[in-house]
XYZ file of C-alpha atoms in Angstrom:
658
model
C -0.067 0.074 0.063
C 1.438 3.462 -0.909
C 0.132 7.105 -0.457
C 0.827 9.161 -3.824
C 0.497 13.104 -4.220
C -2.408 14.268 -6.541
C -4.797 17.139 -7.451
C -8.527 16.956 -6.995
C -10.107 16.832 -10.344
C -13.682 18.401 -8.811
C -13.694 22.275 -8.940
C -11.196 24.937 -10.070
C -9.612 25.407 -6.602
C -6.863 22.911 -7.083
C -6.581 21.184 -3.858
C -3.450 18.659 -3.109
C -4.578 15.317 -1.798
C -3.152 11.991 -1.180
C -4.340 8.883 -2.751
C -4.345 5.671 -1.093
C -3.076 2.955 -4.006
C -3.298 -0.831 -3.188
C -3.080 -3.447 -5.746
C -3.602 -1.258 -8.698
C -6.724 0.239 -7.293
C -7.535 3.742 -5.494
C -8.858 2.813 -1.921
C -9.114 6.122 -0.437
C -7.990 9.778 -0.227
C -6.468 12.038 2.360
C -5.838 15.688 2.371
C -2.407 16.873 1.733
C -1.217 19.044 4.953
C 1.482 20.710 3.103
C -0.037 21.804 -0.072
C -0.256 25.773 -0.699
C -3.959 25.726 -1.524
C -5.840 23.042 0.312
C -3.574 23.395 3.406
C -4.539 19.905 4.845
C -8.332 20.433 3.775
C -10.800 18.814 1.415
C -14.436 19.484 0.904
C -17.248 16.675 0.615
C -16.558 16.134 -3.053
C -12.704 15.851 -2.490
C -13.157 13.368 0.225
C -14.844 10.819 -1.829
C -12.945 11.437 -5.234
C -11.875 7.594 -4.562
C -15.385 6.836 -5.465
C -15.373 8.229 -8.606
C -11.924 6.429 -9.472
C -13.343 3.065 -8.447
C -16.813 3.098 -10.047
C -17.663 0.145 -12.316
C -19.728 2.934 -14.490
C -16.854 2.858 -17.072
C -16.879 2.588 -20.783
C -14.608 -0.388 -21.368
C -13.848 -0.900 -24.931
C -14.387 1.192 -28.161
C -17.901 1.298 -29.708
C -19.101 1.759 -33.099
C -22.786 2.118 -34.132
C -23.898 -0.921 -36.118
C -27.576 -1.824 -37.218
C -28.739 1.007 -34.769
C -27.096 -0.227 -31.809
C -23.431 0.042 -30.371
C -21.192 -2.675 -30.841
C -17.826 -3.170 -29.140
C -14.934 -3.342 -31.555
C -11.085 -3.091 -31.488
C -9.317 0.296 -31.056
C -8.112 0.261 -34.841
C -11.728 -0.398 -36.133
C -12.988 2.577 -34.152
C -10.104 4.819 -34.871
C -10.403 4.134 -38.796
C -14.076 4.518 -38.639
C -13.913 7.971 -36.806
C -11.182 9.266 -38.833
C -12.776 8.271 -42.056
C -16.228 9.792 -41.163
C -14.679 12.888 -39.821
C -12.563 13.299 -42.948
C -15.749 13.303 -45.122
C -16.627 16.733 -43.747
C -15.272 20.154 -44.468
C -13.726 22.094 -41.479
C -16.803 24.291 -41.325
C -19.161 21.386 -40.723
C -17.460 20.112 -37.703
C -17.804 21.176 -34.036
C -15.510 20.329 -31.342
C -16.759 20.452 -27.743
C -13.627 20.315 -25.237
C -14.006 19.423 -21.670
C -13.168 21.584 -18.728
C -11.797 18.516 -16.819
C -9.264 17.658 -19.552
C -5.509 18.307 -18.710
C -3.659 20.813 -20.562
C -1.951 18.296 -22.480
C -5.050 16.885 -23.837
C -6.831 20.163 -24.542
C -3.877 21.389 -26.288
C -3.631 18.213 -28.552
C -7.647 18.472 -29.307
C -7.170 22.077 -30.452
C -4.365 20.923 -32.734
C -6.761 18.156 -34.013
C -9.490 20.543 -34.749
C -7.643 23.622 -36.211
C -4.378 21.527 -37.718
C -5.948 18.276 -38.981
C -9.526 18.556 -39.709
C -9.232 22.457 -40.065
C -12.037 23.286 -38.239
C -12.203 26.603 -36.040
C -15.423 25.686 -34.317
C -14.245 24.647 -30.864
C -15.333 25.752 -27.459
C -15.598 24.552 -23.913
C -18.411 22.178 -22.928
C -20.410 23.827 -19.793
C -18.962 27.219 -19.826
C -19.594 30.423 -21.589
C -18.268 32.919 -19.078
C -14.620 32.207 -18.557
C -13.370 33.493 -21.717
C -15.509 36.766 -21.162
C -13.858 37.270 -17.950
C -10.280 36.366 -19.217
C -10.822 39.002 -22.154
C -11.535 41.635 -19.334
C -8.605 40.899 -17.406
C -6.593 41.091 -20.522
C -7.934 44.281 -21.508
C -7.237 45.573 -18.104
C -3.868 43.839 -17.224
C -2.465 42.778 -20.274
C -2.852 39.060 -19.117
C -5.922 36.804 -19.146
C -5.814 35.718 -15.549
C -6.411 36.083 -11.894
C -4.646 38.855 -10.120
C -3.186 37.761 -6.806
C -3.387 34.514 -5.213
C -5.764 32.428 -2.927
C -3.320 32.699 -0.423
C -4.096 36.757 -0.332
C -7.730 35.964 1.143
C -6.355 34.837 4.529
C -4.464 38.190 4.808
C -6.984 40.461 3.768
C -8.666 43.259 5.383
C -11.662 43.393 3.148
C -13.130 40.564 1.246
C -15.876 41.399 -1.552
C -17.657 38.195 -2.751
C -19.861 38.856 -5.696
C -22.775 36.502 -6.590
C -22.263 32.775 -6.395
C -22.692 30.943 -3.107
C -18.960 30.209 -2.650
C -19.654 27.890 0.111
C -21.241 25.356 -2.294
C -19.116 25.713 -5.390
C -15.633 26.349 -4.032
C -15.700 25.348 -0.461
C -11.889 25.323 0.403
C -11.825 29.131 -1.038
C -15.088 30.109 1.123
C -13.213 28.290 4.265
C -10.283 30.993 3.704
C -12.982 33.722 3.811
C -14.275 32.196 6.901
C -10.665 32.043 8.455
C -10.055 35.668 7.273
C -13.269 36.806 8.950
C -12.498 35.072 12.226
C -9.204 36.957 12.034
C -11.253 40.366 11.816
C -11.441 40.876 8.016
C -14.544 43.089 6.795
C -16.442 40.467 4.460
C -19.186 41.709 2.179
C -21.466 39.690 -0.118
C -23.651 40.897 -3.016
C -26.036 38.491 -3.943
C -29.851 38.409 -4.493
C -30.536 35.158 -2.352
C -29.791 34.760 1.366
C -26.974 32.217 0.679
C -24.649 30.459 3.202
C -21.895 32.897 2.279
C -24.208 35.695 2.882
C -25.122 34.593 6.311
C -21.391 34.158 7.209
C -20.655 37.669 6.021
C -20.592 40.946 7.972
C -22.420 42.902 5.350
C -24.883 41.302 2.880
C -26.216 43.551 0.037
C -29.127 41.695 -1.231
C -30.001 43.248 -4.564
C -32.938 42.662 -6.850
C -32.462 40.172 -9.335
C -30.318 41.281 -12.549
C -29.036 44.416 -11.151
C -25.452 43.340 -9.957
C -24.088 45.818 -12.567
C -26.281 48.636 -11.651
C -24.881 48.005 -7.949
C -20.973 47.685 -9.015
C -21.456 50.950 -11.150
C -23.145 52.686 -8.067
C -20.325 51.642 -6.093
C -17.636 52.938 -8.339
C -19.474 56.229 -8.881
C -19.445 56.680 -4.900
C -15.938 55.830 -4.773
C -15.037 58.447 -7.431
C -17.005 61.173 -5.868
C -15.251 60.523 -2.450
C -11.798 59.567 -3.757
C -11.091 61.089 -6.845
C -7.954 60.913 -8.357
C -5.070 63.777 -7.965
C -5.347 64.427 -11.758
C -7.048 62.577 -14.547
C -3.621 62.648 -16.389
C -2.269 60.668 -13.713
C -4.868 58.027 -13.534
C -4.639 54.892 -15.698
C -5.649 54.897 -19.187
C -9.518 55.019 -20.010
C -10.283 56.743 -16.786
C -12.367 59.680 -18.531
C -14.422 57.232 -20.558
C -15.163 55.024 -17.406
C -15.971 58.264 -15.289
C -18.326 59.527 -18.151
C -20.196 56.076 -18.466
C -21.078 56.641 -14.707
C -22.662 59.805 -15.265
C -25.993 58.841 -15.975
C -26.580 56.919 -12.871
C -28.665 59.054 -10.514
C -28.621 57.909 -6.931
C -32.219 59.037 -6.319
C -33.928 55.979 -8.139
C -31.059 53.533 -7.236
C -33.060 51.973 -4.279
C -36.285 51.223 -6.331
C -33.985 49.733 -9.163
C -31.653 47.498 -6.992
C -33.267 47.462 -3.622
C -30.126 48.813 -2.021
C -29.879 52.499 -0.607
C -27.073 54.581 -2.244
C -25.860 55.396 1.435
C -25.371 51.501 2.041
C -23.536 51.037 -1.270
C -21.423 54.308 -0.586
C -20.282 52.848 2.782
C -19.232 49.690 1.244
C -17.060 51.839 -1.204
C -15.551 53.554 1.509
C -14.590 50.464 3.348
C -12.854 49.152 0.254
C -10.997 52.260 -0.491
C -9.634 52.422 3.048
C -8.654 48.918 3.181
C -4.774 48.271 2.837
C -5.108 44.569 1.563
C -8.516 43.945 -0.415
C -9.679 40.707 -2.319
C -12.624 40.440 -4.591
C -14.115 36.883 -5.402
C -16.528 36.085 -8.233
C -17.471 33.059 -10.365
C -16.815 32.640 -13.904
C -18.127 28.980 -14.817
C -21.612 27.763 -14.101
C -22.424 31.085 -12.198
C -20.779 33.345 -14.470
C -21.546 37.206 -14.634
C -21.754 39.126 -17.872
C -18.795 40.976 -19.260
C -20.353 44.226 -18.383
C -20.393 43.386 -14.453
C -16.997 41.937 -14.895
C -15.368 44.845 -16.146
C -17.168 46.962 -13.471
C -15.471 44.598 -10.835
C -12.240 45.241 -12.306
C -12.771 48.930 -12.813
C -14.029 49.255 -9.398
C -10.817 47.594 -8.075
C -8.617 49.798 -10.262
C -10.282 52.981 -9.235
C -9.729 52.137 -5.799
C -6.224 51.489 -6.244
C -6.261 47.792 -5.472
C -5.504 46.139 -8.918
C -2.120 44.929 -9.198
C -1.281 45.976 -5.806
C 0.778 43.720 -3.529
C -1.580 41.622 -1.086
C -4.677 42.810 -3.166
C -6.297 40.040 -5.496
C -9.176 39.697 -7.997
C -10.099 36.090 -7.982
C -12.316 34.920 -10.791
C -13.146 31.382 -9.199
C -13.654 28.458 -11.677
C -16.064 25.836 -10.978
C -14.748 22.810 -12.905
C -11.115 21.560 -12.478
C -9.108 22.907 -15.696
C -11.569 25.290 -16.893
C -8.835 27.938 -16.827
C -6.230 25.844 -18.547
C -8.357 24.513 -21.374
C -9.045 28.112 -22.190
C -5.308 28.898 -21.962
C -4.702 26.200 -24.506
C -7.060 27.775 -26.990
C -10.411 25.916 -26.833
C -12.262 28.860 -28.324
C -13.285 29.642 -31.748
C -11.644 33.167 -31.710
C -8.291 32.617 -30.076
C -4.964 30.327 -30.654
C -3.296 28.701 -27.735
C -2.167 31.265 -25.476
C -4.881 33.583 -26.005
C -3.604 34.627 -29.202
C -6.569 36.790 -30.532
C -7.528 36.184 -34.110
C -6.959 37.487 -36.717
C -2.948 37.101 -36.069
C -0.724 36.347 -38.810
C 2.374 35.927 -36.719
C 0.656 33.407 -34.289
C -0.725 31.410 -37.063
C 2.555 31.227 -38.853
C 4.061 30.241 -35.547
C 1.625 27.235 -34.881
C 2.128 26.244 -38.625
C 5.523 25.875 -38.489
C 5.303 23.688 -35.109
C 2.426 21.828 -36.534
C 3.911 21.268 -39.873
C 0.725 22.124 -41.624
C -1.467 24.934 -42.751
C -3.567 25.920 -39.489
C -7.092 27.109 -39.823
C -6.458 30.369 -37.970
C -9.373 31.707 -38.710
C -12.525 32.664 -36.346
C -15.018 30.040 -35.826
C -18.227 29.835 -33.935
C -18.911 28.102 -30.539
C -20.505 24.883 -30.626
C -23.466 26.182 -28.654
C -24.120 28.679 -31.203
C -23.734 26.307 -34.343
C -26.450 23.811 -32.429
C -28.713 26.620 -31.556
C -28.609 27.575 -35.502
C -30.554 25.334 -37.420
C -29.113 26.761 -40.749
C -25.389 26.788 -39.527
C -24.298 23.876 -41.654
C -22.952 21.815 -38.665
C -23.057 18.208 -39.520
C -20.435 16.357 -37.188
C -19.538 16.965 -33.615
C -16.603 15.639 -31.300
C -17.646 15.687 -27.767
C -15.354 15.124 -24.938
C -16.513 14.273 -21.769
C -20.218 14.294 -20.861
C -21.612 17.495 -18.988
C -25.119 18.366 -18.054
C -25.257 21.594 -20.527
C -25.343 19.012 -23.191
C -29.102 17.881 -22.267
C -30.389 21.166 -23.456
C -29.386 20.409 -27.002
C -29.654 16.809 -26.909
C -32.480 16.845 -29.726
C -30.438 18.772 -32.393
C -27.198 16.843 -31.524
C -29.297 13.549 -32.415
C -29.955 15.000 -35.801
C -26.356 15.404 -36.518
C -24.831 13.065 -39.434
C -21.890 12.119 -37.174
C -21.050 12.465 -33.539
C -17.922 10.969 -31.881
C -17.622 10.769 -28.044
C -14.785 10.455 -25.947
C -15.049 9.704 -22.243
C -14.244 7.471 -19.454
C -17.800 6.986 -17.947
C -20.868 5.631 -18.996
C -23.749 7.960 -19.525
C -27.022 8.233 -21.436
C -25.330 10.901 -23.863
C -23.030 7.888 -25.199
C -25.888 6.168 -26.736
C -26.183 9.366 -29.133
C -22.790 8.720 -30.448
C -21.864 6.931 -33.618
C -18.398 6.244 -32.374
C -17.421 6.009 -28.468
C -13.659 5.876 -27.638
C -13.028 5.289 -23.931
C -10.547 7.543 -22.158
C -8.431 7.258 -19.055
C -9.374 9.175 -15.785
C -6.675 11.596 -14.384
C -5.498 9.122 -12.019
C -4.577 6.857 -14.840
C -2.316 9.216 -16.932
C 0.126 12.072 -16.284
C -1.022 15.847 -17.015
C -1.167 19.243 -15.737
C -3.916 21.517 -14.446
C -4.404 25.016 -14.336
C -6.498 26.280 -11.195
C -8.241 29.278 -10.601
C -5.420 31.492 -9.313
C -3.093 30.527 -12.613
C -1.290 27.494 -10.612
C -0.060 24.985 -12.869
C 0.136 21.518 -11.151
C 1.427 18.194 -12.401
C -0.473 15.124 -11.662
C 1.282 11.910 -12.011
C -0.467 8.648 -13.142
C -1.341 6.670 -9.885
C -2.716 3.272 -11.601
C -2.492 1.589 -14.819
C -5.640 2.388 -17.233
C -8.530 0.196 -16.630
C -10.129 -2.004 -19.389
C -8.971 -0.702 -22.803
C -9.124 3.121 -21.880
C -6.317 5.404 -23.528
C -5.113 8.702 -22.788
C -6.951 11.533 -24.612
C -3.593 13.011 -26.294
C -2.802 9.790 -27.498
C -6.420 9.214 -29.307
C -6.046 12.344 -30.928
C -2.553 11.728 -32.390
C -3.857 8.238 -33.524
C -6.735 10.009 -35.328
C -4.047 12.672 -36.860
C -1.919 9.584 -38.098
C -4.845 8.289 -39.846
C -5.490 11.688 -41.797
C -1.804 11.745 -42.773
C -0.082 13.807 -40.038
C 2.537 11.920 -37.678
C 2.822 13.771 -34.290
C 6.018 13.681 -32.284
C 4.380 13.010 -29.128
C 5.283 9.964 -27.091
C 4.092 10.929 -23.901
C 2.065 13.770 -22.164
C 5.239 15.410 -21.307
C 6.198 15.638 -24.717
C 2.887 17.432 -25.262
C 3.752 19.839 -22.465
C 7.198 20.350 -23.676
C 5.484 21.599 -26.723
C 2.963 24.072 -24.721
C 5.943 25.638 -22.847
C 7.513 26.437 -26.305
C 4.351 27.596 -27.736
C 2.414 29.583 -24.953
C 4.742 32.187 -23.250
C 2.924 32.069 -19.834
C 3.720 28.582 -19.504
C 7.765 28.946 -20.251
C 9.049 27.075 -17.244
C 6.204 24.739 -16.769
C 7.439 21.656 -18.205
C 6.885 18.208 -16.214
C 10.420 18.194 -15.056
C 10.465 21.760 -13.598
C 7.085 20.971 -12.064
C 8.106 17.606 -10.664
C 10.340 19.484 -8.356
C 7.820 22.240 -7.292
C 5.199 20.631 -4.838
C 1.970 22.494 -5.245
C 2.697 23.897 -8.774
C 3.586 27.220 -10.317
C 1.538 30.335 -11.022
C 2.233 31.812 -14.410
C 3.906 34.013 -14.986
C 6.284 33.175 -12.209
C 3.783 34.843 -9.553
C 4.596 38.296 -10.687
C 1.987 41.044 -10.621
C 1.275 42.841 -13.814
C 3.097 45.489 -15.323
C 1.644 48.736 -13.655
C 2.139 50.820 -16.802
C -0.302 48.511 -18.794
C -3.278 48.757 -16.102
C -6.164 50.350 -17.902
C -9.732 50.818 -17.291
C -11.864 48.565 -19.492
C -14.191 50.221 -21.749
C -18.217 49.430 -20.861
C -20.955 48.683 -23.259
C -22.985 51.792 -22.336
C -24.460 54.220 -19.921
C -26.168 53.222 -16.707
C -29.753 54.375 -15.475
C -31.062 53.760 -11.796
C -34.507 54.034 -13.384
C -36.702 50.802 -12.249
C -37.987 48.766 -14.916
C -41.604 47.953 -14.221
C -42.527 44.470 -13.909
C -45.338 43.350 -16.423
C -48.482 43.114 -15.063
C -49.014 39.483 -16.366
C -45.662 38.301 -15.082
C -44.949 40.045 -11.716
C -42.319 37.819 -10.221
C -38.868 37.485 -11.207
C -37.340 33.961 -11.626
C -33.712 33.339 -11.007
C -32.516 30.145 -12.821
C -29.832 28.574 -10.233
C -26.422 27.878 -11.375
C -24.395 27.351 -8.348
C -25.669 24.031 -7.762
C -27.612 23.795 -11.138
C -27.386 20.546 -12.535
C -25.044 18.874 -9.926
C -27.615 16.169 -9.504
C -27.352 15.233 -13.258
C -23.500 15.896 -13.401
C -21.716 12.944 -14.824
C -18.952 13.259 -12.286
C -21.372 13.581 -9.151
C -23.274 10.644 -10.096
C -20.473 8.560 -9.707
C -19.452 9.800 -6.147
C -22.204 8.624 -4.017
C -21.807 10.769 -0.583
C -21.610 14.057 -2.536
C -24.340 12.776 -4.696
C -26.621 12.354 -1.648
C -25.701 15.766 -0.454
C -26.629 17.703 -3.577
C -29.669 15.497 -3.853
C -31.119 16.198 -0.644
C -33.543 18.839 -1.757
C -34.867 16.370 -4.300
C -35.513 13.979 -1.851
C -38.141 16.195 -0.379
C -38.772 17.982 -3.761
C -38.698 14.869 -6.142
C -40.715 16.974 -8.821
C -38.352 19.692 -8.604
C -38.983 23.049 -6.831
C -38.771 26.694 -6.894
C -38.056 28.877 -3.799
C -40.942 31.191 -2.877
C -40.601 34.127 -0.133
C -43.101 33.477 2.705
C -44.959 36.568 2.084
C -45.788 35.758 -1.535
C -46.804 32.340 -0.595
C -49.327 33.284 1.736
C -50.645 35.904 -0.473
C -51.025 33.213 -3.248
C -52.039 30.574 -0.959
C -49.191 28.105 -1.634
C -47.899 25.581 0.602
C -44.549 24.131 1.176
C -43.937 20.683 -0.965
C -47.269 21.441 -2.772
C -47.484 22.098 -6.705
C -47.039 25.365 -7.809
C -47.540 26.498 -11.695
C -44.794 28.831 -12.949
C -45.844 30.565 -16.332
C -43.952 32.787 -18.529
C -44.350 34.093 -22.075
C -42.296 31.162 -23.660
C -43.415 28.085 -21.325
C -44.607 26.802 -18.126
C -43.623 24.131 -15.265
C -45.306 22.421 -12.430
C -42.623 21.860 -9.659
C -43.048 21.989 -5.924
C -43.078 24.995 -4.145
C -40.199 25.643 -1.204
C -41.203 28.428 1.112
C -38.109 30.178 1.970
C -36.791 33.611 3.279
C -33.425 32.902 1.277
C -35.286 34.799 -1.740
C -36.646 38.253 -1.420
C -40.325 38.795 -1.995
C -41.404 39.361 -5.776
C -38.703 36.619 -6.579
C -38.628 33.119 -7.100
C -35.371 30.723 -7.641
C -34.966 27.322 -9.540
C -31.836 25.544 -8.226
C -32.695 22.474 -10.211
C -34.413 21.530 -13.423
C -35.658 18.086 -13.545
C -37.893 16.024 -15.485
C -40.459 17.895 -17.566
C -39.062 21.261 -16.212
C -36.202 20.943 -18.692
C -38.361 20.459 -21.899
C -41.231 22.669 -20.571
C -39.493 25.537 -19.221
C -35.690 25.438 -19.301
C -35.209 24.652 -23.076
C -37.313 27.438 -24.135
C -35.506 29.975 -21.883
C -32.020 28.581 -22.668
C -30.718 31.827 -24.112
C -31.853 33.576 -20.834
C -30.349 31.065 -18.667
C -27.089 31.333 -20.296
C -26.792 34.805 -18.592
C -25.992 32.945 -15.322
C -26.379 34.971 -12.386
C -27.653 38.044 -14.380
C -30.679 35.967 -15.879
C -34.022 37.100 -14.864
C -37.223 35.654 -16.408
C -40.604 37.527 -15.794
C -43.341 34.756 -14.440
C -46.542 34.368 -12.685
C -47.255 31.952 -10.078
C -50.438 29.943 -10.019
C -51.602 27.694 -7.009
C -52.283 24.297 -8.328
């Protein structure tokens, strides 16, 4: 029996753990006391990762659809079939859906397969639309697409501002650092519409009306600039005048009616931020993402307060899935090449063409989500890596495609949609690097031999490339990472041998802060108004579609870890038909009772879940944390575009007693 170090593969925190290996099997997991992120802690998901690694719900062999059903075949037959079928389509007709759980090496190889072999620029990350937006805002403001500061800054902070998500559920270890700082005297403020667990543990809760986080952030920035104007506009970072002018239309008189928060309370928080010596702001980028405008306001507020790029201060866009940051760094997006080289970029295109030995499709493609949503897009084939819940929304459209290739480790209903299924290794069965929410690149070594006939994804992509006439030089994941370090400047110094000697990984670029001369205010989309938008008489309630544990119960990873699955299914045991949270005053006025059906009607659809009477939502608001059963086709699918706005999603509805 041995204990081997590793990296938890659930959320983007990147905690270190010790896996207990016995006779080629993962028997248990323990926290790593010396890891710089986890510091001897694991959350309920991390404590049960061995259940995932031991599940029998694996895809054991390659499968090819024959006569309407999936038939086990050899690897050669499956690879030949996949390569030939994909080769029959043009690049514009193929979409590549990357997984946020893939290692950097696997994601990079997939991008090379898409752009360099099948010449498709249609690549995006499954289950996420907000991280690229956040990264682009930070790149505009700082010159680099990543977090400022470190998770370690949280415990040392005087002022901590958590915007949106219930951090205690999405990234529990980061939330525990916030609690540690609060016990040490830090001023913790939460901005959220619901009374979340994070809000309950904060000193100040700004409970805004749904869909108004951007207005609150703009009001806070305006108050800060009024109380702490720069010594001279010429001495402020670039873009200051434009940012100040964009706030001029925001009048404090109508602010409370619009947001539910008085301007004096917002001004007080702004003053506390300005006076703090060490300040940290935390918000989500993945399953609970904020819009570009809100993210830009967050950055601009910290820059105006003199906190952006300052030692001991941090802007932390926390990721909800393990390698969401790294997969995007590898170029899994339709408008960038690896290393966030924004297209068109002739120099970058030439560089990758020389490295890959072929012409590269360096054009701007479209995300798979947009292609699937557009019936006239011409999409005919799809490569999907690792099942994720968002795919449920588009299952009908996917079934109409001519060819679907699925790569994954675990059995799930979606694989029945595919024409070819290729079994992949788990992260414990192959080497790979992962980049967490604070830009920390960590090496995870193989612990056990691959089960059944599973293969590492990078090798599968290389085998497909070989069948299309391209011989890649990779013989190991280390070879892929070596190329990454050459092609992506931020990853210089992150080769496997270098990371092997750095327990806890390495923050690119070297943990240094941004060049202060490059800091600038990020332009906003338009002016702000404090005028309240009247609620439609027919639909007086505002529904929020929950994302912090939205779909956790359907998540393919969660389904194979039994204790966390029970925890996240707890509400569904009481509300098996799904639920919407309703404030007690609204429930009393409408005659609604807890655990009894309620009809939720919008202009596009309706659903009949059970009511959960709760003071966690404000009056006039309802909240749906889960979508189950008929709630998905009857309500979620018709509102998919609105739900994609994450925490800023607001759907006008009315409630009817059943």
